[in-house]
């Protein structure tokens, strides 16, 4: 911060300033001895009407003489707004700071303010004793913390900063750094809530959130990291009572600190950087609050700078020893979490290989090999899984999967495997197969409570587990609540919305209406329509068909109905499904995933942004982005319907889903071949399109369309 030179004043100017200052002081004393001051303090000046020992002076002439005499003799010493009260009640408020600022402005001398800051802002003990409030509140929020009036303190900081005075700014920086250093080296021993007041005092100071002062905030986060879990939980309680605006601003400040520290401070070692760890602790606590409050999207907690800079292999190897950023899943995006899973799965797969396989000399014994007939897809897959179970070889499900379609030449380097998953999922979720019911409102599948194909439910659980384990995106459409159940999370009434929005809205109406619900002829039983069109009734409790729903028992009714819809009605189907999934995927890393993130890893995303794909495409064999064939190709591709775009993805990758992060993450390549009479083909294992150099737009369009129409089992290598 640059220093501004102080202009020199003439003796006459100084004299006028001094007279003006003294006049102001005398006016303040006159008010004190005739009416009393306006300050809210416990111990008033001995020259103030609010002091019981002072006799109010009613005559204005007598009072004027008295004020003149006191002012000349003592100057500011006995002004209530200025004086330092007793050590027992040494309080700083915005009002008395404002008066002090006004006095200082009168004679352009800010030494008293600098001294105030030096004496009151630098140590935990002086902060606790100086910033006392007569205000009490049952809970802490952005305006109050354990006796600290944070609104008042924030106004004090803003007032001081508004002066734009170098000496004051320097002292604020100096004392803030001194206070933060004190916290940094002593917080480990803190056991009482009152000891956290200096933390909050600093966090509400806008000064420390300036980029050039991030070293002060770094100390605060170092101190926070060293606190006991009990003391950290007090921060959670404070965050829990912040308003939405204050919550978002606090989160923004913390996220900005991490990003700037990583991007601007070149010498930091992220895995050993305590300030970043401390900031992540704070953000994780805020994420826990947000799980209930829903102030922001869960993705707003992701920190791009941290995710980009994180050494995943180093961090994963630390999970079994000491610190890992996986302890702060809120800041990690789903790509990073997915990579944690990939690392773990790859290591597990390698551990299940033979000795030679672990050295890179693989054989069939190193893989889980499915030899499948296309026309008997489900039966052959079930037989393979059943054989593994009967021979107690279930651990082989965690080997790397290879798929071979009987009678075909395709070698599975990834593409055949993706096609296998695509075909079997399509078959199992076919409504005619009867395992799942389709909701046309949500476009999602739900378990058919009438289905008794329990072995097949275990198979689909295994299939979804195998897909996640082998990093394959599936074309499945489940409501979010299924992923909550797979993660064994507690379900709430709000989870019904992802299953059936109409039922959810009826629940909300029953819960919130002021009408008498007994007039609605509701009873403690649930009705549903079977897949065969029959209406079935199920009691929610014994004798439920005779128990009417009233305003008094409606909450019990909603709880029982929720449990029936989400759990009991499909328990026989979900149990084997869950068992199959966990048979393959039982990693502790799943615990750091949100249901939405698990859904993204299993199902991908819906964003068919082919402009992203075009930007990220690589060209080989002589093609460049400026070739006529390439320009015509993208013109054809951008003109496809969404259905045909998915066909294209399946044609070149073996699956029609978009990986999380978008098509720019797909590593797509177009390779040139000179034969212009052949159909386009693909190496699905490597996301590579073999595109002949068609000279005309129409020929390219017609042959590419033909290839997409007949792609299954064709051109896959």
PDB file of N, CA and C in Angstrom, residues 141-143 238-239 241-253 286 295:
ATOM      1  N   UNK A 141     -25.089 -15.816  15.102  1.00  0.00           N
ATOM      2  CA  UNK A 141     -25.254 -15.695  13.660  1.00  0.00           C
ATOM      3  C   UNK A 141     -24.279 -14.653  13.142  1.00  0.00           C
ATOM      4  N   UNK A 142     -24.528 -14.123  11.921  1.00  0.00           N
ATOM      5  CA  UNK A 142     -23.567 -13.169  11.367  1.00  0.00           C
ATOM      6  C   UNK A 142     -23.545 -11.844  12.103  1.00  0.00           C
ATOM      7  N   UNK A 143     -24.516 -11.613  13.017  1.00  0.00           N
ATOM      8  CA  UNK A 143     -24.556 -10.355  13.761  1.00  0.00           C
ATOM      9  C   UNK A 143     -24.104 -10.507  15.210  1.00  0.00           C
ATOM     10  N   UNK A 238     -22.118 -21.958  14.315  1.00  0.00           N
ATOM     11  CA  UNK A 238     -22.166 -20.562  13.851  1.00  0.00           C
ATOM     12  C   UNK A 238     -22.588 -20.508  12.380  1.00  0.00           C
ATOM     13  N   UNK A 239     -21.953 -21.336  11.551  1.00  0.00           N
ATOM     14  CA  UNK A 239     -22.324 -21.382  10.133  1.00  0.00           C
ATOM     15  C   UNK A 239     -23.806 -21.731   9.968  1.00  0.00           C
ATOM     16  N   UNK A 241     -26.305 -20.841  11.598  1.00  0.00           N
ATOM     17  CA  UNK A 241     -27.244 -19.753  11.853  1.00  0.00           C
ATOM     18  C   UNK A 241     -26.985 -18.530  10.976  1.00  0.00           C
ATOM     19  N   UNK A 242     -26.091 -18.654  10.014  1.00  0.00           N
ATOM     20  CA  UNK A 242     -25.872 -17.543   9.092  1.00  0.00           C
ATOM     21  C   UNK A 242     -27.063 -17.406   8.149  1.00  0.00           C
ATOM     22  N   UNK A 243     -27.358 -16.168   7.778  1.00  0.00           N
ATOM     23  CA  UNK A 243     -28.370 -15.959   6.744  1.00  0.00           C
ATOM     24  C   UNK A 243     -27.821 -16.460   5.413  1.00  0.00           C
ATOM     25  N   UNK A 244     -28.696 -16.588   4.436  1.00  0.00           N
ATOM     26  CA  UNK A 244     -28.260 -17.091   3.128  1.00  0.00           C
ATOM     27  C   UNK A 244     -27.186 -16.185   2.523  1.00  0.00           C
ATOM     28  N   UNK A 245     -27.393 -14.877   2.573  1.00  0.00           N
ATOM     29  CA  UNK A 245     -26.415 -13.948   1.984  1.00  0.00           C
ATOM     30  C   UNK A 245     -25.072 -14.034   2.695  1.00  0.00           C
ATOM     31  N   UNK A 246     -25.105 -14.080   4.039  1.00  0.00           N
ATOM     32  CA  UNK A 246     -23.855 -14.162   4.802  1.00  0.00           C
ATOM     33  C   UNK A 246     -23.162 -15.502   4.553  1.00  0.00           C
ATOM     34  N   UNK A 247     -23.944 -16.556   4.443  1.00  0.00           N
ATOM     35  CA  UNK A 247     -23.395 -17.886   4.167  1.00  0.00           C
ATOM     36  C   UNK A 247     -22.661 -17.891   2.827  1.00  0.00           C
ATOM     37  N   UNK A 248     -23.311 -17.359   1.799  1.00  0.00           N
ATOM     38  CA  UNK A 248     -22.715 -17.354   0.458  1.00  0.00           C
ATOM     39  C   UNK A 248     -21.455 -16.496   0.429  1.00  0.00           C
ATOM     40  N   UNK A 249     -21.486 -15.339   1.094  1.00  0.00           N
ATOM     41  CA  UNK A 249     -20.308 -14.480   1.114  1.00  0.00           C
ATOM     42  C   UNK A 249     -19.141 -15.146   1.838  1.00  0.00           C
ATOM     43  N   UNK A 250     -19.436 -15.802   2.957  1.00  0.00           N
ATOM     44  CA  UNK A 250     -18.388 -16.507   3.703  1.00  0.00           C
ATOM     45  C   UNK A 250     -17.792 -17.630   2.873  1.00  0.00           C
ATOM     46  N   UNK A 251     -18.644 -18.400   2.217  1.00  0.00           N
ATOM     47  CA  UNK A 251     -18.169 -19.489   1.356  1.00  0.00           C
ATOM     48  C   UNK A 251     -17.309 -18.935   0.226  1.00  0.00           C
ATOM     49  N   UNK A 252     -17.740 -17.830  -0.371  1.00  0.00           N
ATOM     50  CA  UNK A 252     -16.971 -17.208  -1.462  1.00  0.00           C
ATOM     51  C   UNK A 252     -15.592 -16.787  -0.976  1.00  0.00           C
ATOM     52  N   UNK A 253     -15.527 -16.190   0.213  1.00  0.00           N
ATOM     53  CA  UNK A 253     -14.237 -15.760   0.770  1.00  0.00           C
ATOM     54  C   UNK A 253     -13.301 -16.951   0.971  1.00  0.00           C
ATOM     55  N   UNK A 286     -19.367 -26.065   6.368  1.00  0.00           N
ATOM     56  CA  UNK A 286     -20.428 -25.311   5.708  1.00  0.00           C
ATOM     57  C   UNK A 286     -21.246 -26.221   4.790  1.00  0.00           C
ATOM     58  N   UNK A 295     -28.789 -23.711   0.694  1.00  0.00           N
ATOM     59  CA  UNK A 295     -28.551 -22.334   0.267  1.00  0.00           C
ATOM     60  C   UNK A 295     -27.978 -22.273  -1.148  1.00  0.00           C
TER      61      UNK A 295
END
